[in-house]
């Protein structure tokens, strides 16, 4: 019998093994919290945001994760590394629950790190992954977008890639007033429910020129051909090398499909949405939820906003 290799379609991820997680952003929206702490390390309940993303990649069967980081990102490397001293201390105390929590981050996948150097844009960050990824299809997961662990978006995207080849992006319908915050896709229906053909892409268009209300959300399964395109992609919107522009060019010669997501997604890159995410996920936790929910219900019922001072008055 021929031995199975990770490159055969019988692999659970259909030949996709590697995930790339760009994490070199400056986190300016969360200053001063992000002055010395990477924004990816901000806690969502009790785990850093980036751990949810790595857990999602791992749950979809991707066992090799490359973080594309920048300066001041040592904390990310440390978080996914073993912490022998801490682990020994917890073991000695018999605190097995916390020991497990500490260990699990370093056991999710084989985690690699590369530095982007100049932060020239998302497209450039993905191009930095070229030598690590090689000539294989790969996934890209953006850290600001958290997809609820009960959803199967990435698995569905890997399955679409396995059946049709080409590249696959995740799309979500948004209110037209919000489309200027996202990459936007021009689409045509396909034979399959929930899957569309992508015929064009534009990064953060105004509502007036947007070809649709299909927003690109931060999950991609890309054919390695994208690297050749990225090599020659000129800076676009904001003077940055945009991944959206490279996928737009790819769509001219190669198949690009969109999986339309209708599930739970949390945007932790936005302050208000970050707070909503923390509250929502805390409410749903079996350990914290019951007590937190009853406190929250009482809190909301008793407060009144003092609009003058912008403070809460009980
Ligand atoms: C990036 C992409 C954009 C995409 C968005 C999803 O933008 O460039 O196409 O819609 O992520 O979160 P950013 O939010 O990093 O500016």
mmCIF file of C-alpha atoms and ligand atoms in Angstrom:
data_model
loop_
_atom_site.group_PDB
_atom_site.id
_atom_site.type_symbol
_atom_site.label_atom_id
_atom_site.label_comp_id
_atom_site.label_asym_id
_atom_site.label_seq_id
_atom_site.Cartn_x
_atom_site.Cartn_y
_atom_site.Cartn_z
ATOM 1 C CA UNK A 1 0.000 0.000 0.000
ATOM 2 C CA UNK A 2 1.273 3.475 -0.800
ATOM 3 C CA UNK A 3 1.975 5.409 2.390
ATOM 4 C CA UNK A 4 -0.216 8.456 2.915
ATOM 5 C CA UNK A 5 1.535 11.784 2.744
ATOM 6 C CA UNK A 6 0.071 15.075 3.919
ATOM 7 C CA UNK A 7 -0.074 16.160 0.271
ATOM 8 C CA UNK A 8 -2.654 13.583 -0.813
ATOM 9 C CA UNK A 9 -6.335 14.433 -0.900
ATOM 10 C CA UNK A 10 -6.979 11.718 1.686
ATOM 11 C CA UNK A 11 -5.502 14.010 4.346
ATOM 12 C CA UNK A 12 -8.327 15.471 6.444
ATOM 13 C CA UNK A 13 -7.445 19.002 5.303
ATOM 14 C CA UNK A 14 -7.114 17.892 1.672
ATOM 15 C CA UNK A 15 -3.483 18.807 1.303
ATOM 16 C CA UNK A 16 -3.607 22.119 3.179
ATOM 17 C CA UNK A 17 -1.379 21.867 6.235
ATOM 18 C CA UNK A 18 -0.167 25.356 6.922
ATOM 19 C CA UNK A 19 -1.823 28.441 8.326
ATOM 20 C CA UNK A 20 -0.369 31.934 8.197
ATOM 21 C CA UNK A 21 -1.403 34.421 10.869
ATOM 22 C CA UNK A 22 -0.346 38.024 10.190
ATOM 23 C CA UNK A 23 0.326 39.704 13.546
ATOM 24 C CA UNK A 24 2.538 42.691 12.843
ATOM 25 C CA UNK A 25 -0.036 45.473 13.161
ATOM 26 C CA UNK A 26 0.672 48.375 15.489
ATOM 27 C CA UNK A 27 -2.657 48.164 17.315
ATOM 28 C CA UNK A 28 -3.114 51.924 17.314
ATOM 29 C CA UNK A 29 -6.857 51.630 17.944
ATOM 30 C CA UNK A 30 -6.156 50.192 21.399
ATOM 31 C CA UNK A 31 -3.501 52.629 22.598
ATOM 32 C CA UNK A 32 -2.316 53.019 25.301
ATOM 33 C CA UNK A 33 -3.058 49.332 26.121
ATOM 34 C CA UNK A 34 -0.991 48.316 23.085
ATOM 35 C CA UNK A 35 1.977 50.568 23.770
ATOM 36 C CA UNK A 36 4.046 47.672 25.100
ATOM 37 C CA UNK A 37 1.649 44.724 24.570
ATOM 38 C CA UNK A 38 0.775 43.362 21.131
ATOM 39 C CA UNK A 39 -2.917 43.839 20.357
ATOM 40 C CA UNK A 40 -3.126 40.123 19.559
ATOM 41 C CA UNK A 41 -2.379 39.434 23.232
ATOM 42 C CA UNK A 42 -5.331 41.414 24.603
ATOM 43 C CA UNK A 43 -7.431 38.992 26.655
ATOM 44 C CA UNK A 44 -10.830 37.872 25.453
ATOM 45 C CA UNK A 45 -12.209 36.615 28.774
ATOM 46 C CA UNK A 46 -9.068 34.743 29.878
ATOM 47 C CA UNK A 47 -7.221 33.853 26.684
ATOM 48 C CA UNK A 48 -5.348 36.184 24.347
ATOM 49 C CA UNK A 49 -7.291 36.903 21.137
ATOM 50 C CA UNK A 50 -4.656 35.199 18.997
ATOM 51 C CA UNK A 51 -5.070 31.888 20.846
ATOM 52 C CA UNK A 52 -8.652 31.600 19.579
ATOM 53 C CA UNK A 53 -7.308 31.950 16.029
ATOM 54 C CA UNK A 54 -4.660 29.262 16.504
ATOM 55 C CA UNK A 55 -7.276 26.995 18.120
ATOM 56 C CA UNK A 56 -9.488 27.479 15.059
ATOM 57 C CA UNK A 57 -6.636 26.538 12.686
ATOM 58 C CA UNK A 58 -5.796 23.503 14.803
ATOM 59 C CA UNK A 59 -9.458 22.384 14.974
ATOM 60 C CA UNK A 60 -9.604 22.514 11.166
ATOM 61 C CA UNK A 61 -6.606 20.143 11.020
ATOM 62 C CA UNK A 62 -3.884 22.693 10.229
ATOM 63 C CA UNK A 63 -0.933 21.639 12.331
ATOM 64 C CA UNK A 64 1.656 24.165 11.162
ATOM 65 C CA UNK A 65 1.083 27.817 12.003
ATOM 66 C CA UNK A 66 3.360 30.652 10.922
ATOM 67 C CA UNK A 67 2.992 33.943 12.758
ATOM 68 C CA UNK A 68 4.172 36.938 10.776
ATOM 69 C CA UNK A 69 5.148 39.352 13.525
ATOM 70 C CA UNK A 70 6.912 42.666 13.905
ATOM 71 C CA UNK A 71 8.845 44.462 16.627
ATOM 72 C CA UNK A 72 7.513 44.295 20.199
ATOM 73 C CA UNK A 73 5.864 40.930 19.541
ATOM 74 C CA UNK A 74 7.997 38.776 21.843
ATOM 75 C CA UNK A 75 4.967 38.157 24.065
ATOM 76 C CA UNK A 76 3.314 36.197 21.233
ATOM 77 C CA UNK A 77 6.371 33.949 20.891
ATOM 78 C CA UNK A 78 6.468 33.408 24.652
ATOM 79 C CA UNK A 79 2.756 32.644 24.830
ATOM 80 C CA UNK A 80 2.975 29.724 22.403
ATOM 81 C CA UNK A 81 6.207 28.417 23.905
ATOM 82 C CA UNK A 82 6.538 26.076 26.883
ATOM 83 C CA UNK A 83 6.804 27.818 30.255
ATOM 84 C CA UNK A 84 8.758 25.176 32.188
ATOM 85 C CA UNK A 85 9.195 27.111 35.424
ATOM 86 C CA UNK A 86 5.521 28.063 35.624
ATOM 87 C CA UNK A 87 4.443 24.538 34.666
ATOM 88 C CA UNK A 88 6.652 23.022 37.394
ATOM 89 C CA UNK A 89 5.234 25.424 39.981
ATOM 90 C CA UNK A 90 1.634 24.572 39.040
ATOM 91 C CA UNK A 91 2.439 20.856 39.007
ATOM 92 C CA UNK A 92 4.006 21.077 42.478
ATOM 93 C CA UNK A 93 0.852 22.785 43.760
ATOM 94 C CA UNK A 94 -1.322 20.151 42.120
ATOM 95 C CA UNK A 95 -3.151 22.885 40.157
ATOM 96 C CA UNK A 96 -3.894 20.665 37.190
ATOM 97 C CA UNK A 97 -6.600 22.845 35.632
ATOM 98 C CA UNK A 98 -4.263 25.821 35.317
ATOM 99 C CA UNK A 99 -1.398 23.553 34.250
ATOM 100 C CA UNK A 100 -3.560 22.279 31.416
ATOM 101 C CA UNK A 101 -4.565 25.842 30.451
ATOM 102 C CA UNK A 102 -0.934 26.955 30.349
ATOM 103 C CA UNK A 103 0.242 23.910 28.400
ATOM 104 C CA UNK A 104 -2.520 23.857 25.832
ATOM 105 C CA UNK A 105 -1.275 26.989 24.007
ATOM 106 C CA UNK A 106 2.067 25.330 23.264
ATOM 107 C CA UNK A 107 0.476 22.077 22.156
ATOM 108 C CA UNK A 108 -2.003 23.356 19.559
ATOM 109 C CA UNK A 109 0.271 23.186 16.522
ATOM 110 C CA UNK A 110 3.866 23.570 15.438
ATOM 111 C CA UNK A 111 4.185 27.325 15.701
ATOM 112 C CA UNK A 112 6.784 29.264 13.743
ATOM 113 C CA UNK A 113 7.552 32.950 13.732
ATOM 114 C CA UNK A 114 8.916 35.247 11.083
ATOM 115 C CA UNK A 115 9.327 39.005 11.203
ATOM 116 C CA UNK A 116 7.838 41.261 8.604
ATOM 117 C CA UNK A 117 10.446 44.010 8.996
ATOM 118 C CA UNK A 118 8.750 46.937 7.332
ATOM 119 C CA UNK A 119 4.971 46.798 7.854
ATOM 120 C CA UNK A 120 4.114 47.341 4.184
ATOM 121 C CA UNK A 121 0.604 45.883 4.317
ATOM 122 C CA UNK A 122 -1.315 42.626 4.603
ATOM 123 C CA UNK A 123 -0.228 41.477 1.133
ATOM 124 C CA UNK A 124 3.392 42.013 2.102
ATOM 125 C CA UNK A 125 2.887 40.086 5.369
ATOM 126 C CA UNK A 126 1.545 37.114 3.389
ATOM 127 C CA UNK A 127 4.444 37.364 0.941
ATOM 128 C CA UNK A 128 6.850 37.104 3.910
ATOM 129 C CA UNK A 129 5.421 33.585 4.447
ATOM 130 C CA UNK A 130 6.479 32.398 0.979
ATOM 131 C CA UNK A 131 9.650 30.504 1.885
ATOM 132 C CA UNK A 132 7.920 28.770 4.807
ATOM 133 C CA UNK A 133 4.794 27.818 2.854
ATOM 134 C CA UNK A 134 6.533 26.776 -0.372
ATOM 135 C CA UNK A 135 4.460 25.520 -3.264
ATOM 136 C CA UNK A 136 1.430 24.361 -1.257
ATOM 137 C CA UNK A 137 -2.035 25.788 -0.789
ATOM 138 C CA UNK A 138 -2.332 27.454 2.623
ATOM 139 C CA UNK A 139 -4.769 29.238 4.889
ATOM 140 C CA UNK A 140 -4.547 32.827 6.149
ATOM 141 C CA UNK A 141 -6.347 33.760 9.369
ATOM 142 C CA UNK A 142 -6.543 37.389 10.487
ATOM 143 C CA UNK A 143 -6.322 37.869 14.217
ATOM 144 C CA UNK A 144 -8.916 40.649 14.534
ATOM 145 C CA UNK A 145 -11.682 38.374 13.280
ATOM 146 C CA UNK A 146 -12.727 35.704 15.745
ATOM 147 C CA UNK A 147 -14.998 33.001 14.414
ATOM 148 C CA UNK A 148 -17.001 31.245 17.114
ATOM 149 C CA UNK A 149 -15.565 27.817 17.897
ATOM 150 C CA UNK A 150 -18.948 26.223 17.183
ATOM 151 C CA UNK A 151 -18.725 27.290 13.518
ATOM 152 C CA UNK A 152 -17.073 25.264 10.767
ATOM 153 C CA UNK A 153 -16.185 28.047 8.304
ATOM 154 C CA UNK A 154 -12.542 27.091 7.781
ATOM 155 C CA UNK A 155 -13.365 23.408 7.310
ATOM 156 C CA UNK A 156 -15.991 24.306 4.699
ATOM 157 C CA UNK A 157 -13.461 26.518 2.886
ATOM 158 C CA UNK A 158 -10.862 23.718 2.885
ATOM 159 C CA UNK A 159 -13.484 21.379 1.476
ATOM 160 C CA UNK A 160 -14.349 23.841 -1.328
ATOM 161 C CA UNK A 161 -10.650 24.145 -2.196
ATOM 162 C CA UNK A 162 -10.333 20.337 -2.246
ATOM 163 C CA UNK A 163 -13.240 19.961 -4.647
ATOM 164 C CA UNK A 164 -12.540 22.797 -7.056
ATOM 165 C CA UNK A 165 -8.917 23.902 -6.550
ATOM 166 C CA UNK A 166 -8.148 27.607 -6.889
ATOM 167 C CA UNK A 167 -8.504 29.964 -3.944
ATOM 168 C CA UNK A 168 -11.349 30.441 -1.480
ATOM 169 C CA UNK A 169 -12.220 33.525 0.561
ATOM 170 C CA UNK A 170 -14.763 34.022 3.329
ATOM 171 C CA UNK A 171 -17.520 36.558 2.668
ATOM 172 C CA UNK A 172 -20.219 37.996 4.854
ATOM 173 C CA UNK A 173 -23.118 40.231 3.849
ATOM 174 C CA UNK A 174 -22.919 43.532 5.720
ATOM 175 C CA UNK A 175 -25.050 46.638 5.804
ATOM 176 C CA UNK A 176 -23.961 48.800 2.819
ATOM 177 C CA UNK A 177 -23.049 51.581 5.259
ATOM 178 C CA UNK A 178 -20.280 49.307 6.619
ATOM 179 C CA UNK A 179 -18.711 48.115 3.365
ATOM 180 C CA UNK A 180 -16.028 50.841 3.390
ATOM 181 C CA UNK A 181 -14.417 48.997 6.326
ATOM 182 C CA UNK A 182 -13.765 45.810 4.330
ATOM 183 C CA UNK A 183 -12.526 44.293 1.122
ATOM 184 C CA UNK A 184 -15.609 43.913 -1.091
ATOM 185 C CA UNK A 185 -16.291 41.180 -3.646
ATOM 186 C CA UNK A 186 -18.180 41.238 -6.941
ATOM 187 C CA UNK A 187 -19.829 37.813 -7.131
ATOM 188 C CA UNK A 188 -21.810 35.500 -9.400
ATOM 189 C CA UNK A 189 -23.914 32.614 -8.078
ATOM 190 C CA UNK A 190 -22.514 29.079 -8.277
ATOM 191 C CA UNK A 191 -24.370 25.753 -8.401
ATOM 192 C CA UNK A 192 -23.770 25.281 -4.697
ATOM 193 C CA UNK A 193 -25.725 27.022 -1.931
ATOM 194 C CA UNK A 194 -23.502 29.260 0.170
ATOM 195 C CA UNK A 195 -20.699 29.315 -2.418
ATOM 196 C CA UNK A 196 -20.233 32.076 -5.024
ATOM 197 C CA UNK A 197 -17.783 32.819 -7.832
ATOM 198 C CA UNK A 198 -15.692 35.882 -7.114
ATOM 199 C CA UNK A 199 -15.324 37.993 -10.251
ATOM 200 C CA UNK A 200 -13.680 41.056 -8.746
ATOM 201 C CA UNK A 201 -12.461 42.579 -5.483
ATOM 202 C CA UNK A 202 -11.910 46.079 -4.209
ATOM 203 C CA UNK A 203 -10.317 47.101 -0.922
ATOM 204 C CA UNK A 204 -12.486 49.310 1.308
ATOM 205 C CA UNK A 205 -14.641 50.962 -1.381
ATOM 206 C CA UNK A 206 -17.065 53.758 -0.633
ATOM 207 C CA UNK A 207 -20.688 52.667 -0.498
ATOM 208 C CA UNK A 208 -21.279 54.390 -3.851
ATOM 209 C CA UNK A 209 -18.721 52.373 -5.823
ATOM 210 C CA UNK A 210 -18.919 49.069 -3.907
ATOM 211 C CA UNK A 211 -19.874 46.252 -6.310
ATOM 212 C CA UNK A 212 -21.925 44.462 -3.613
ATOM 213 C CA UNK A 213 -22.442 44.219 0.131
ATOM 214 C CA UNK A 214 -20.287 41.062 0.355
ATOM 215 C CA UNK A 215 -17.456 41.883 2.769
ATOM 216 C CA UNK A 216 -14.223 39.891 2.905
ATOM 217 C CA UNK A 217 -13.795 38.578 6.430
ATOM 218 C CA UNK A 218 -10.411 37.425 7.624
ATOM 219 C CA UNK A 219 -10.233 33.830 6.406
ATOM 220 C CA UNK A 220 -8.590 32.775 3.149
ATOM 221 C CA UNK A 221 -7.475 29.471 1.593
ATOM 222 C CA UNK A 222 -5.003 30.481 -1.087
ATOM 223 C CA UNK A 223 -3.329 28.786 -3.979
ATOM 224 C CA UNK A 224 0.464 29.329 -3.881
ATOM 225 C CA UNK A 225 0.147 31.202 -7.205
ATOM 226 C CA UNK A 226 -0.812 34.187 -5.037
ATOM 227 C CA UNK A 227 2.888 34.625 -4.152
ATOM 228 C CA UNK A 228 3.875 35.303 -7.776
ATOM 229 C CA UNK A 229 1.131 37.896 -7.981
ATOM 230 C CA UNK A 230 2.100 39.486 -4.646
ATOM 231 C CA UNK A 231 5.720 39.863 -5.852
ATOM 232 C CA UNK A 232 4.513 42.385 -8.412
ATOM 233 C CA UNK A 233 1.524 43.901 -6.580
ATOM 234 C CA UNK A 234 2.012 47.658 -6.283
ATOM 235 C CA UNK A 235 0.992 49.501 -3.119
ATOM 236 C CA UNK A 236 -2.739 50.163 -3.232
ATOM 237 C CA UNK A 237 -5.171 51.661 -0.760
ATOM 238 C CA UNK A 238 -3.411 53.490 2.085
ATOM 239 C CA UNK A 239 -0.064 53.039 0.277
ATOM 240 C CA UNK A 240 -0.021 49.396 1.433
ATOM 241 C CA UNK A 241 0.462 46.185 -0.542
ATOM 242 C CA UNK A 242 -3.054 44.784 -0.325
ATOM 243 C CA UNK A 243 -3.878 41.067 -0.281
ATOM 244 C CA UNK A 244 -7.253 42.033 -1.767
ATOM 245 C CA UNK A 245 -5.536 43.460 -4.882
ATOM 246 C CA UNK A 246 -3.492 40.282 -5.387
ATOM 247 C CA UNK A 247 -6.587 38.058 -5.100
ATOM 248 C CA UNK A 248 -8.400 40.367 -7.533
ATOM 249 C CA UNK A 249 -5.637 39.711 -10.073
ATOM 250 C CA UNK A 250 -5.692 35.997 -9.312
ATOM 251 C CA UNK A 251 -9.410 35.972 -10.090
ATOM 252 C CA UNK A 252 -8.648 37.057 -13.690
ATOM 253 C CA UNK A 253 -6.797 33.848 -14.525
ATOM 254 C CA UNK A 254 -7.708 31.374 -11.790
ATOM 255 C CA UNK A 255 -10.799 30.261 -9.910
ATOM 256 C CA UNK A 256 -11.589 32.259 -6.772
ATOM 257 C CA UNK A 257 -14.651 31.215 -4.827
ATOM 258 C CA UNK A 258 -16.334 32.783 -1.854
ATOM 259 C CA UNK A 259 -17.935 30.896 1.023
ATOM 260 C CA UNK A 260 -20.759 33.032 2.394
ATOM 261 C CA UNK A 261 -20.662 32.961 6.177
ATOM 262 C CA UNK A 262 -23.796 33.644 8.195
ATOM 263 C CA UNK A 263 -22.565 32.503 11.604
ATOM 264 C CA UNK A 264 -21.060 34.098 14.686
ATOM 265 C CA UNK A 265 -18.062 36.373 14.057
ATOM 266 C CA UNK A 266 -16.534 38.825 16.506
ATOM 267 C CA UNK A 267 -14.417 41.776 15.420
ATOM 268 C CA UNK A 268 -11.936 42.312 18.218
ATOM 269 C CA UNK A 269 -10.118 45.018 16.242
ATOM 270 C CA UNK A 270 -12.834 47.505 17.138
ATOM 271 C CA UNK A 271 -13.047 48.748 20.738
ATOM 272 C CA UNK A 272 -16.833 48.600 21.197
ATOM 273 C CA UNK A 273 -17.098 45.253 19.427
ATOM 274 C CA UNK A 274 -14.183 43.948 21.513
ATOM 275 C CA UNK A 275 -16.094 44.785 24.696
ATOM 276 C CA UNK A 276 -19.259 43.152 23.347
ATOM 277 C CA UNK A 277 -17.245 40.020 22.475
ATOM 278 C CA UNK A 278 -15.787 39.731 25.977
ATOM 279 C CA UNK A 279 -19.217 40.148 27.592
ATOM 280 C CA UNK A 280 -20.926 37.722 25.196
ATOM 281 C CA UNK A 281 -18.301 35.000 25.547
ATOM 282 C CA UNK A 282 -18.157 35.430 29.330
ATOM 283 C CA UNK A 283 -21.953 35.038 29.488
ATOM 284 C CA UNK A 284 -21.729 31.794 27.526
ATOM 285 C CA UNK A 285 -18.975 30.208 29.628
ATOM 286 C CA UNK A 286 -20.208 27.361 31.814
ATOM 287 C CA UNK A 287 -17.854 28.281 34.673
ATOM 288 C CA UNK A 288 -18.253 32.075 34.687
ATOM 289 C CA UNK A 289 -21.529 32.516 32.852
ATOM 290 C CA UNK A 290 -24.248 31.875 35.454
ATOM 291 C CA UNK A 291 -22.840 34.292 38.040
ATOM 292 C CA UNK A 292 -21.765 36.881 35.489
ATOM 293 C CA UNK A 293 -25.140 36.832 33.709
ATOM 294 C CA UNK A 294 -27.093 37.416 36.877
ATOM 295 C CA UNK A 295 -24.770 40.278 37.886
ATOM 296 C CA UNK A 296 -25.083 41.758 34.383
ATOM 297 C CA UNK A 297 -28.881 41.544 34.418
ATOM 298 C CA UNK A 298 -29.023 43.369 37.737
ATOM 299 C CA UNK A 299 -26.466 45.928 36.616
ATOM 300 C CA UNK A 300 -28.312 46.747 33.408
ATOM 301 C CA UNK A 301 -31.666 46.949 35.191
ATOM 302 C CA UNK A 302 -30.476 49.406 37.816
ATOM 303 C CA UNK A 303 -28.356 51.874 35.951
ATOM 304 C CA UNK A 304 -29.393 55.023 34.323
ATOM 305 C CA UNK A 305 -27.092 57.066 32.121
ATOM 306 C CA UNK A 306 -26.226 60.500 33.438
ATOM 307 C CA UNK A 307 -25.799 62.050 29.992
ATOM 308 C CA UNK A 308 -24.376 65.257 31.362
ATOM 309 C CA UNK A 309 -21.276 63.697 32.814
ATOM 310 C CA UNK A 310 -21.353 60.517 30.698
ATOM 311 C CA UNK A 311 -21.185 58.565 33.951
ATOM 312 C CA UNK A 312 -23.367 55.823 35.327
ATOM 313 C CA UNK A 313 -25.776 56.754 38.085
ATOM 314 C CA UNK A 314 -27.370 53.911 39.987
HETATM 315 C C1 LIG B 1 -8.227 43.491 6.276
HETATM 316 C C2 LIG B 1 -8.361 43.289 4.762
HETATM 317 C C3 LIG B 1 -9.791 43.544 4.313
HETATM 318 C C4 LIG B 1 -10.731 42.652 5.124
HETATM 319 C C5 LIG B 1 -10.521 42.850 6.629
HETATM 320 C C6 LIG B 1 -11.336 41.836 7.417
HETATM 321 O O1 LIG B 1 -8.416 44.856 6.568
HETATM 322 O O2 LIG B 1 -7.452 44.181 4.086
HETATM 323 O O3 LIG B 1 -9.931 43.269 2.951
HETATM 324 O O4 LIG B 1 -12.051 42.933 4.761
HETATM 325 O O5 LIG B 1 -9.146 42.687 6.994
HETATM 326 O O6 LIG B 1 -11.244 42.045 8.781
HETATM 327 P P1 LIG B 1 -8.042 45.516 8.010
HETATM 328 O O7 LIG B 1 -9.245 45.325 8.864
HETATM 329 O O8 LIG B 1 -6.833 44.808 8.500
HETATM 330 O O9 LIG B 1 -7.789 46.960 7.705
#
